[in-house]
mmCIF file of C-alpha atoms in Angstrom:
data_model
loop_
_atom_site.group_PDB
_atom_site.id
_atom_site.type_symbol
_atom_site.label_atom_id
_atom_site.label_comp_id
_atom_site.label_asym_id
_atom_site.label_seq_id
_atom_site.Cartn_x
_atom_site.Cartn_y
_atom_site.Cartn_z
ATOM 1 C CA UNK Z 22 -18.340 -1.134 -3.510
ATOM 2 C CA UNK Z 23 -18.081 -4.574 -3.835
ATOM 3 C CA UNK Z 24 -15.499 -5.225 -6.516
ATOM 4 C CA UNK Z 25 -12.969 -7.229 -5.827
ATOM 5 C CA UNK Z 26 -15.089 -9.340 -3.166
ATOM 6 C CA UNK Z 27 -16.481 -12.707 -3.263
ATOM 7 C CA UNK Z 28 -19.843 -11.401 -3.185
ATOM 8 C CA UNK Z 29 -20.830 -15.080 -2.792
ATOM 9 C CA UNK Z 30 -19.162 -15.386 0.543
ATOM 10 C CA UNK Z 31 -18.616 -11.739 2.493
ATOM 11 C CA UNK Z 32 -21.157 -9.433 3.297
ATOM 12 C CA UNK Z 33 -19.722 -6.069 3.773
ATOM 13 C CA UNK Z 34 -20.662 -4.128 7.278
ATOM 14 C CA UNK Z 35 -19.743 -0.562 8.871
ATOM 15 C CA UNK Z 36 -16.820 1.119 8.513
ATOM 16 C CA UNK Z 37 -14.219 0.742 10.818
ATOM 17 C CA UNK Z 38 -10.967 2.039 8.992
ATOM 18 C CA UNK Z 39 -9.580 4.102 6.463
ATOM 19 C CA UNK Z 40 -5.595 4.551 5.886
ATOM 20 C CA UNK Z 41 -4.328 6.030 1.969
ATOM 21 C CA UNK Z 42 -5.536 4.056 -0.098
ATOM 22 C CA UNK Z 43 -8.357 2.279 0.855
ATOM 23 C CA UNK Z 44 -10.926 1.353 3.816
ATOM 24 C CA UNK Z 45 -11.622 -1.344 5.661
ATOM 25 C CA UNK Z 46 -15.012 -2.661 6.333
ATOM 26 C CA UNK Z 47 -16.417 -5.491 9.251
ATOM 27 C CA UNK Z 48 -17.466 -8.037 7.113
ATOM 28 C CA UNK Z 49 -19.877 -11.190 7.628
ATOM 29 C CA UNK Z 50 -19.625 -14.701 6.061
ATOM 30 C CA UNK Z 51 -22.733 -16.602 6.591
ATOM 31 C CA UNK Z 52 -21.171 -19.518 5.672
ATOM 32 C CA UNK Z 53 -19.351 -19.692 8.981
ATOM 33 C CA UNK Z 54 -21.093 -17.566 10.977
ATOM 34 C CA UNK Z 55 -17.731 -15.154 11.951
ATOM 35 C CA UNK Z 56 -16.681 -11.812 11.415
ATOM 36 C CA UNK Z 57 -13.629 -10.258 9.618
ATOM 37 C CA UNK Z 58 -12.201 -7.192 8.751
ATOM 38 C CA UNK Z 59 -12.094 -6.777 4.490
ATOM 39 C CA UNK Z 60 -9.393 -4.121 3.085
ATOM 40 C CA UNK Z 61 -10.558 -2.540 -0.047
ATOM 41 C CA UNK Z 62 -8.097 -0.394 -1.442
ATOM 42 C CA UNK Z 63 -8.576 1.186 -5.199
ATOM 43 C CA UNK Z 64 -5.877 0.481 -7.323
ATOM 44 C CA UNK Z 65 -6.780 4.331 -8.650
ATOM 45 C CA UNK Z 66 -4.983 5.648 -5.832
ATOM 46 C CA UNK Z 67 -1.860 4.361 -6.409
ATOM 47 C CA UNK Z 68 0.132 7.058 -7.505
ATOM 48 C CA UNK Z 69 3.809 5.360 -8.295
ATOM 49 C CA UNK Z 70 5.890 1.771 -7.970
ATOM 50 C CA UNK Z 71 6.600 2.646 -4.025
ATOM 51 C CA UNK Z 72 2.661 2.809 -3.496
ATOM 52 C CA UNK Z 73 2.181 -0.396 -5.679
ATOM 53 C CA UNK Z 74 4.838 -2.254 -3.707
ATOM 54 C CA UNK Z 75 3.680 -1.144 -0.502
ATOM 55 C CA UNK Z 76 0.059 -2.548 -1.385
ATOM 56 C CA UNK Z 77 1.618 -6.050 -2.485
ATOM 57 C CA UNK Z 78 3.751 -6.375 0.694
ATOM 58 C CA UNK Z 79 0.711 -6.797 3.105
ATOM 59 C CA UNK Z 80 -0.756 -9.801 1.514
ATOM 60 C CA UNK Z 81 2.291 -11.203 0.443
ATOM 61 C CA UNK Z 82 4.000 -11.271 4.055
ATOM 62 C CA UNK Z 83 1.170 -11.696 6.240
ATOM 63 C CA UNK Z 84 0.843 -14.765 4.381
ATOM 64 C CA UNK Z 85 4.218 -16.158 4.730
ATOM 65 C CA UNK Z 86 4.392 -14.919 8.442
ATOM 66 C CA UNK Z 87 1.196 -16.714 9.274
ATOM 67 C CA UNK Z 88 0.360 -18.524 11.678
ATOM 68 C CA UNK Z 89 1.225 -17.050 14.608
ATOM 69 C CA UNK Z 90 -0.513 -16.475 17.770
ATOM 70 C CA UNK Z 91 0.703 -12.314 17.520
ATOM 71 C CA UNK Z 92 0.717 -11.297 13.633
ATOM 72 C CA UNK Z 93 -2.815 -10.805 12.186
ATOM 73 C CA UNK Z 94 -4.257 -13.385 10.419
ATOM 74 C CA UNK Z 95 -4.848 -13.294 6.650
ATOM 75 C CA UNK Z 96 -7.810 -15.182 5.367
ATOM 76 C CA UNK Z 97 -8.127 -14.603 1.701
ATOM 77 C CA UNK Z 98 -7.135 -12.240 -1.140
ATOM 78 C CA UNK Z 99 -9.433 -11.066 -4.035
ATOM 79 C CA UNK Z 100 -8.239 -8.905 -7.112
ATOM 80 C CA UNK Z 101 -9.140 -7.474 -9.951
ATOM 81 C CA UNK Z 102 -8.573 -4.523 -12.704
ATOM 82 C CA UNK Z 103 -9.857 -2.183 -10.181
ATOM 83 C CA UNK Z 104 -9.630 -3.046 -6.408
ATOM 84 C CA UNK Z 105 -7.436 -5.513 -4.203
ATOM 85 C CA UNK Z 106 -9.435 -6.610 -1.354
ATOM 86 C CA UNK Z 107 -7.498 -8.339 1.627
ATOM 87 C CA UNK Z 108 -9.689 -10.950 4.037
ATOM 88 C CA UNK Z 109 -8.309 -10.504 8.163
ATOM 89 C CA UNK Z 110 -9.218 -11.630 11.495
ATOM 90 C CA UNK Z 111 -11.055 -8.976 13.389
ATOM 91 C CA UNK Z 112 -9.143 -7.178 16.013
ATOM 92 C CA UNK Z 113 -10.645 -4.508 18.859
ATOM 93 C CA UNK Z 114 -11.111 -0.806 17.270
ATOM 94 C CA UNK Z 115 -8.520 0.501 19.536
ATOM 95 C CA UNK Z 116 -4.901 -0.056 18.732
ATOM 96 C CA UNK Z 117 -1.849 -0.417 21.367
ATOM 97 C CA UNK Z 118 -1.685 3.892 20.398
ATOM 98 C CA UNK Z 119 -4.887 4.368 21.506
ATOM 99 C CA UNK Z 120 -4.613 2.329 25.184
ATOM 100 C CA UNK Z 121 -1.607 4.415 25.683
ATOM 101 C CA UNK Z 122 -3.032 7.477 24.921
ATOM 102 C CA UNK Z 123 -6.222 6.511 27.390
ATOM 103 C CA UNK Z 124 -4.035 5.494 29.905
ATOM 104 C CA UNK Z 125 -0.941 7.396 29.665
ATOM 105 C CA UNK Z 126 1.311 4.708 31.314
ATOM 106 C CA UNK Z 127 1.026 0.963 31.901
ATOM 107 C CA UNK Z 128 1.978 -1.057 34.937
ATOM 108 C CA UNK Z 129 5.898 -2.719 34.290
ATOM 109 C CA UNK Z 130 3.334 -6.396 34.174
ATOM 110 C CA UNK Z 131 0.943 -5.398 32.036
ATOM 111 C CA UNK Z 132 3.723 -3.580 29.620
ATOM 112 C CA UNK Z 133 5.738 -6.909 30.242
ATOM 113 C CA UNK Z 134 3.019 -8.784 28.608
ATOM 114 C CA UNK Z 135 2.676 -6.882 25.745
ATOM 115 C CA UNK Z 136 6.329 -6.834 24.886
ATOM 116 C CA UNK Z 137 6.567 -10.650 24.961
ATOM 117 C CA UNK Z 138 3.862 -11.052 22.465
ATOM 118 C CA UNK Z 139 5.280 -7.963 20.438
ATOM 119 C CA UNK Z 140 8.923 -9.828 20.615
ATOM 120 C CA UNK Z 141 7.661 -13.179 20.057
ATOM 121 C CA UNK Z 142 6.371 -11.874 16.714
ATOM 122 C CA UNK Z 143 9.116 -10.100 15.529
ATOM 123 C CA UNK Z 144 11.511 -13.444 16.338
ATOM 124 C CA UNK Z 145 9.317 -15.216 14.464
ATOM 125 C CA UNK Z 146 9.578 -12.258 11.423
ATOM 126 C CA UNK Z 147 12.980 -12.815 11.715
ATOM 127 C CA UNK Z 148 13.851 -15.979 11.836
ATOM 128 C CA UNK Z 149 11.707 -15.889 8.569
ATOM 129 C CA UNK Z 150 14.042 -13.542 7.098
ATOM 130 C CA UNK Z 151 11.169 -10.876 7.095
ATOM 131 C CA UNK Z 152 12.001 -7.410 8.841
ATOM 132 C CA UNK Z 153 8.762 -5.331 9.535
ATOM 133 C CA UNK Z 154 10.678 -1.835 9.458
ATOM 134 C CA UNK Z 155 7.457 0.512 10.591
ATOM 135 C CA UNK Z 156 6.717 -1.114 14.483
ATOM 136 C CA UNK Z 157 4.788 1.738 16.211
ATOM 137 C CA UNK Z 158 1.604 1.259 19.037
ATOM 138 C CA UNK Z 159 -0.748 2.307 15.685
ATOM 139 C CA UNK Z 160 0.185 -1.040 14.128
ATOM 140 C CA UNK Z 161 -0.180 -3.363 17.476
ATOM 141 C CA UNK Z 162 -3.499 -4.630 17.272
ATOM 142 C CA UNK Z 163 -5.755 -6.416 19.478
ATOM 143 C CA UNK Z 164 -7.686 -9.037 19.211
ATOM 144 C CA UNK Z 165 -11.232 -10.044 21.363
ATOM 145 C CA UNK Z 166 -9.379 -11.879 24.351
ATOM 146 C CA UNK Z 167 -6.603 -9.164 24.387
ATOM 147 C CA UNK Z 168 -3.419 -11.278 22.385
ATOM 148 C CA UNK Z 169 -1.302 -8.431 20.700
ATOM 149 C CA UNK Z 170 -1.278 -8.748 17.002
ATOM 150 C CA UNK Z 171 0.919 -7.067 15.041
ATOM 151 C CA UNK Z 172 -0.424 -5.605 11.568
ATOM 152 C CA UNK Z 173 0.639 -3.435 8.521
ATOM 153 C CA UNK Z 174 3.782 -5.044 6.877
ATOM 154 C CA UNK Z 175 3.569 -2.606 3.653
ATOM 155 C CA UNK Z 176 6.858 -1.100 4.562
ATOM 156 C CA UNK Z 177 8.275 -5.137 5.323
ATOM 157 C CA UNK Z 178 11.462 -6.338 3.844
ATOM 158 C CA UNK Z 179 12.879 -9.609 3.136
ATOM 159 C CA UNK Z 180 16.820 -9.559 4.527
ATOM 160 C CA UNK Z 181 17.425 -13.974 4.269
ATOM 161 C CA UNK Z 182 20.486 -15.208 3.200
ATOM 162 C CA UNK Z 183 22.699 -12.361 4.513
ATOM 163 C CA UNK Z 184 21.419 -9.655 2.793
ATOM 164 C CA UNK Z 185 20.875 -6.507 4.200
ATOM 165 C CA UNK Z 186 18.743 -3.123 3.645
ATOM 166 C CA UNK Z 187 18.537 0.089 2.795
ATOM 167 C CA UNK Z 188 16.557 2.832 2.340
ATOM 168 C CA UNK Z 189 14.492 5.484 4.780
ATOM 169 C CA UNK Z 190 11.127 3.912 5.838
ATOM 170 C CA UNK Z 191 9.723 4.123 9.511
ATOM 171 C CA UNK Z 192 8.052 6.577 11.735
ATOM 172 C CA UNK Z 193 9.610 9.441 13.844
ATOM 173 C CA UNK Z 194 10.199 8.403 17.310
ATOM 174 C CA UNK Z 195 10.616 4.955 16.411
ATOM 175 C CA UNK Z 196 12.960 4.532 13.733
ATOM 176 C CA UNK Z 197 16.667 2.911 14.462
ATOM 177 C CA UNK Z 198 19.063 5.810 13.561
ATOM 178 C CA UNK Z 199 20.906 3.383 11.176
ATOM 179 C CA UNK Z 200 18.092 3.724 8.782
ATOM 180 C CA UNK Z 201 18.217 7.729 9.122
ATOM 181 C CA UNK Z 202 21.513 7.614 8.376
ATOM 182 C CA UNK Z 203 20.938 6.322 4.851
ATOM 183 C CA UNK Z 204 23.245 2.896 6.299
ATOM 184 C CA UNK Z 205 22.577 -0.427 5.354
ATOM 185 C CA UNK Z 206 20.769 -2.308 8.443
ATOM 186 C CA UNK Z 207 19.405 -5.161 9.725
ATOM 187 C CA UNK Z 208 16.391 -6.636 11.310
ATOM 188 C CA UNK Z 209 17.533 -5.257 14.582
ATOM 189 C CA UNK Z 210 15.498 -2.196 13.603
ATOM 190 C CA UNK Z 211 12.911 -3.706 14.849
ATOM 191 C CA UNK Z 212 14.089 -4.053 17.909
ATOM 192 C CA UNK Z 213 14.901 -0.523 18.495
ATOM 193 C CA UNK Z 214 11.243 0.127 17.711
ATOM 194 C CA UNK Z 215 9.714 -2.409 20.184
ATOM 195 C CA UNK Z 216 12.551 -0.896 22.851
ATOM 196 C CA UNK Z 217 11.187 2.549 21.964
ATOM 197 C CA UNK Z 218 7.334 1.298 22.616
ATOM 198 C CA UNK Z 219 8.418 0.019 25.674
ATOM 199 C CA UNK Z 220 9.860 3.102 26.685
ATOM 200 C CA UNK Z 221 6.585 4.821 26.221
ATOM 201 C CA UNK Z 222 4.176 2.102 27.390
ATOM 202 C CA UNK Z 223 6.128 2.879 30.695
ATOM 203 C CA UNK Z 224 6.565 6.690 30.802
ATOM 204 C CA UNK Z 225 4.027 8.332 28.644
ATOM 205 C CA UNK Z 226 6.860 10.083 26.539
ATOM 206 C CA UNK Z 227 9.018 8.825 24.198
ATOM 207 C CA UNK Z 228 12.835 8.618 24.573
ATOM 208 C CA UNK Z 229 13.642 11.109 21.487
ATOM 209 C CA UNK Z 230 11.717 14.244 20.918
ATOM 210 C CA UNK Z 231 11.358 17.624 19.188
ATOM 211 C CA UNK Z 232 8.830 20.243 17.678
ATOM 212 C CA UNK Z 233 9.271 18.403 13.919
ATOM 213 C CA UNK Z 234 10.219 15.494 12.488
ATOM 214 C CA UNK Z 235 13.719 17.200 11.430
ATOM 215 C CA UNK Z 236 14.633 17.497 15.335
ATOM 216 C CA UNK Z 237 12.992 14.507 16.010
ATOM 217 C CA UNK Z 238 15.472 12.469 13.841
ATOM 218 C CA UNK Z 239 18.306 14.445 15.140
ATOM 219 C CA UNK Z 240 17.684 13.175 18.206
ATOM 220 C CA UNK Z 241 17.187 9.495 17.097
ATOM 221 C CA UNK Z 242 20.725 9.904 15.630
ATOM 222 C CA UNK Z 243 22.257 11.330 18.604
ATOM 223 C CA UNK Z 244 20.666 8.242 20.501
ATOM 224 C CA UNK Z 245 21.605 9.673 23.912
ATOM 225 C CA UNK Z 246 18.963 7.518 25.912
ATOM 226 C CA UNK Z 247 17.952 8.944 29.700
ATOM 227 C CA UNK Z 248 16.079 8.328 32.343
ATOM 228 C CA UNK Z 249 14.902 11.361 34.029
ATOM 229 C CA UNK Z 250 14.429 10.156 37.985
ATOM 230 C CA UNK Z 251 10.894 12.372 37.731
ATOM 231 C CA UNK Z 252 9.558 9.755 35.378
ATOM 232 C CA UNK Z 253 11.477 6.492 36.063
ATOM 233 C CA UNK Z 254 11.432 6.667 40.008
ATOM 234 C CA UNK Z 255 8.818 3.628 40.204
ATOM 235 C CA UNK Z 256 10.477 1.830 36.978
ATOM 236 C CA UNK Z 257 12.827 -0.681 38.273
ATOM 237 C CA UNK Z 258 16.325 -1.398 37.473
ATOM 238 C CA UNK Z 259 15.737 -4.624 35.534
ATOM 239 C CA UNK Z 260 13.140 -2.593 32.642
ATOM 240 C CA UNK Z 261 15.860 -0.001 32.305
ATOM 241 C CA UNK Z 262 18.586 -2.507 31.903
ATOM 242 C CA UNK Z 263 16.435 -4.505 28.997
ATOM 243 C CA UNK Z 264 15.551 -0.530 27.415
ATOM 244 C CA UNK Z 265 19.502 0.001 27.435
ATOM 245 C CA UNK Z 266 19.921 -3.242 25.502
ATOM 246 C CA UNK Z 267 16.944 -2.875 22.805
ATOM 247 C CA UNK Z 268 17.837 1.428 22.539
ATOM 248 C CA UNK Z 269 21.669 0.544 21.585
ATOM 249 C CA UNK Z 270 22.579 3.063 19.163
ATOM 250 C CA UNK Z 271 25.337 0.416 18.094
ATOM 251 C CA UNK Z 272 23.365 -2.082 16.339
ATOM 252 C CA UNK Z 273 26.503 -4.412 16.708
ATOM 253 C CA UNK Z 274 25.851 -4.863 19.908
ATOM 254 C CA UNK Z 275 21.954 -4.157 20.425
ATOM 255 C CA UNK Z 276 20.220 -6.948 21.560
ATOM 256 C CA UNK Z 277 17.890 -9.276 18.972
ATOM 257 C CA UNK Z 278 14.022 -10.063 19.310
ATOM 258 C CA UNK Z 279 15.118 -13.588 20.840
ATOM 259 C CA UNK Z 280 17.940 -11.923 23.478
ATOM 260 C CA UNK Z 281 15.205 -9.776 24.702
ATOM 261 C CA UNK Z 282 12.785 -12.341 25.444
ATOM 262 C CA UNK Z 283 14.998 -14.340 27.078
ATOM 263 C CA UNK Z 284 15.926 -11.103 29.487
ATOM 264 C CA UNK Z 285 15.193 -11.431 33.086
ATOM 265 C CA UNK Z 286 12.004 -8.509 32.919
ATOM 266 C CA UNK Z 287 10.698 -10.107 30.368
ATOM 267 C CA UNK Z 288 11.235 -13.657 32.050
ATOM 268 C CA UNK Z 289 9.497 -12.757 35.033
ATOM 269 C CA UNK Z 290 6.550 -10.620 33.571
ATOM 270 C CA UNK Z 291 7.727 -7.305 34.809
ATOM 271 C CA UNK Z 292 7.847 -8.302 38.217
ATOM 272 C CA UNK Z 293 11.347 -8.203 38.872
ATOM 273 C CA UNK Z 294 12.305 -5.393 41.087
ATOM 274 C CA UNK Z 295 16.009 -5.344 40.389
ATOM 275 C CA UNK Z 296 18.824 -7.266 38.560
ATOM 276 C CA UNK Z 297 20.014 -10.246 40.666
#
């Protein structure tokens, strides 16, 4: 169990994860009296060079994205033959997906201050030159005082200098239908992503649906956004306005992480009733 940890330093605790190719564990270092979260994933398990890169991506762009008040914190990383082990902060066992799910719907303020921590961390991912490419409410963490914190970059890209992307990564309902399309993109993927989430946070239902993930991308690509009155009657004018700008099917002219944070919604915490 413990290879690939400083047994010196962490004690391992309960269980509190497990994804592919590892678990994670609450961990204890009595040299500083706090808590974190340790990822132990068996090298074993990785089956080809897409797992492999995957597994590298997490350390390597957490710690080039941190600091910041809404990405998760990396501590330290341990390796060896065997097992890579990945040192965190500690966030709440229930995920953005979960509080949704509990709730069905959020209030337009308390969705409002979500999204501005959610966009404040994907400007920052971008004007890093880092596009996250998998934004879902499973990967919004949440720390003890409630700050979002966004996690699981294993499906991150670098795009600096001009370059762009390719290839199909994501998760149905919230992939940008450029990337289904087998198109080269840009970071404004993740915009369409955090415009989908917001969609949801405020309805219950995502924007694009169907029985399978086949239909489900079919209607990605066909991108025809609505807003049936029986579930947007309370939602005001100004959160569907933002939603048309971050749900653009024409990436052109969708709006980036920094446009939508400087939208009037977001500006005034989802209080706004309607566009001036």
């Amino acid at each position: 169990m413990w290879a690939g940890v400083n047994k010196s330093q962490y004690e391992l605790c309960e269980e509190i994860g497990r994804g592919r190719f590892g678990t994670i564990f609450r961990s204890f270092d009595p040299t500083t009296n706090q808590f974190y979260a340790s990822k132990i994933i068996h090298k074993s398990l990785l089956t080809d060079s897409t797992d492999r890169e995957c597994l590298q991506n997490e350390p390597k762009y957490l710690t080039l994205l941190s600091p910041h008040p809404n990405i998760l914190q990396i501590y330290e990383v341990h390796e060896d033959d065997d097992v890579l082990s990945i040192v965190m902060e500690l966030c709440q066992p229930l995920t953005l997906f979960d509080k949704i799910v509990k709730t069905n719907t959020l209030t337009e303020p308390e969705a409002a201050s979500i999204m501005v921590q959610l966009l404040s961390a994907m400007s920052h991912c971008h004007r890093l030159g880092v596009a996250h490419r998998d934004i879902k409410p499973e990967n919004i963490l949440f720390d003890s005082r409630e700050n979002v914190k966004v996690a699981d970059f294993g499906s991150a890209e670098w795009f600096g200098e001009g370059r762009k992307m390719s290839g199909i990564v994501g998760t149905p309902y919230y992939v940008a239908p450029e990337v289904l399309l087998g198109r080269e993109y840009d970071e404004k993927v993740d915009v369409w992503s955090c415009g989908v989430i917001l969609y949801i946070m405020l309805v219950g239902v995502p924007p694009f649906y169907g029985d399978d993930a086949a239909q489900i991308f079919e209607a990605v690509i066909r991108g025809n956004l609505r807003f049936p009155s029986r579930l947007f009657r309370t939602v005001s004018s100004s959160a569907k306005d933002l939603l048309r700008k971050m749900i653009c099917r024409d990436a052109s002219t969708r709006f980036s992480a920094e446009q939508a944070l400087r939208h009037p919604w977001i500006l005034s915490g989802g209080e706004r009733a309607d566009l001036n």
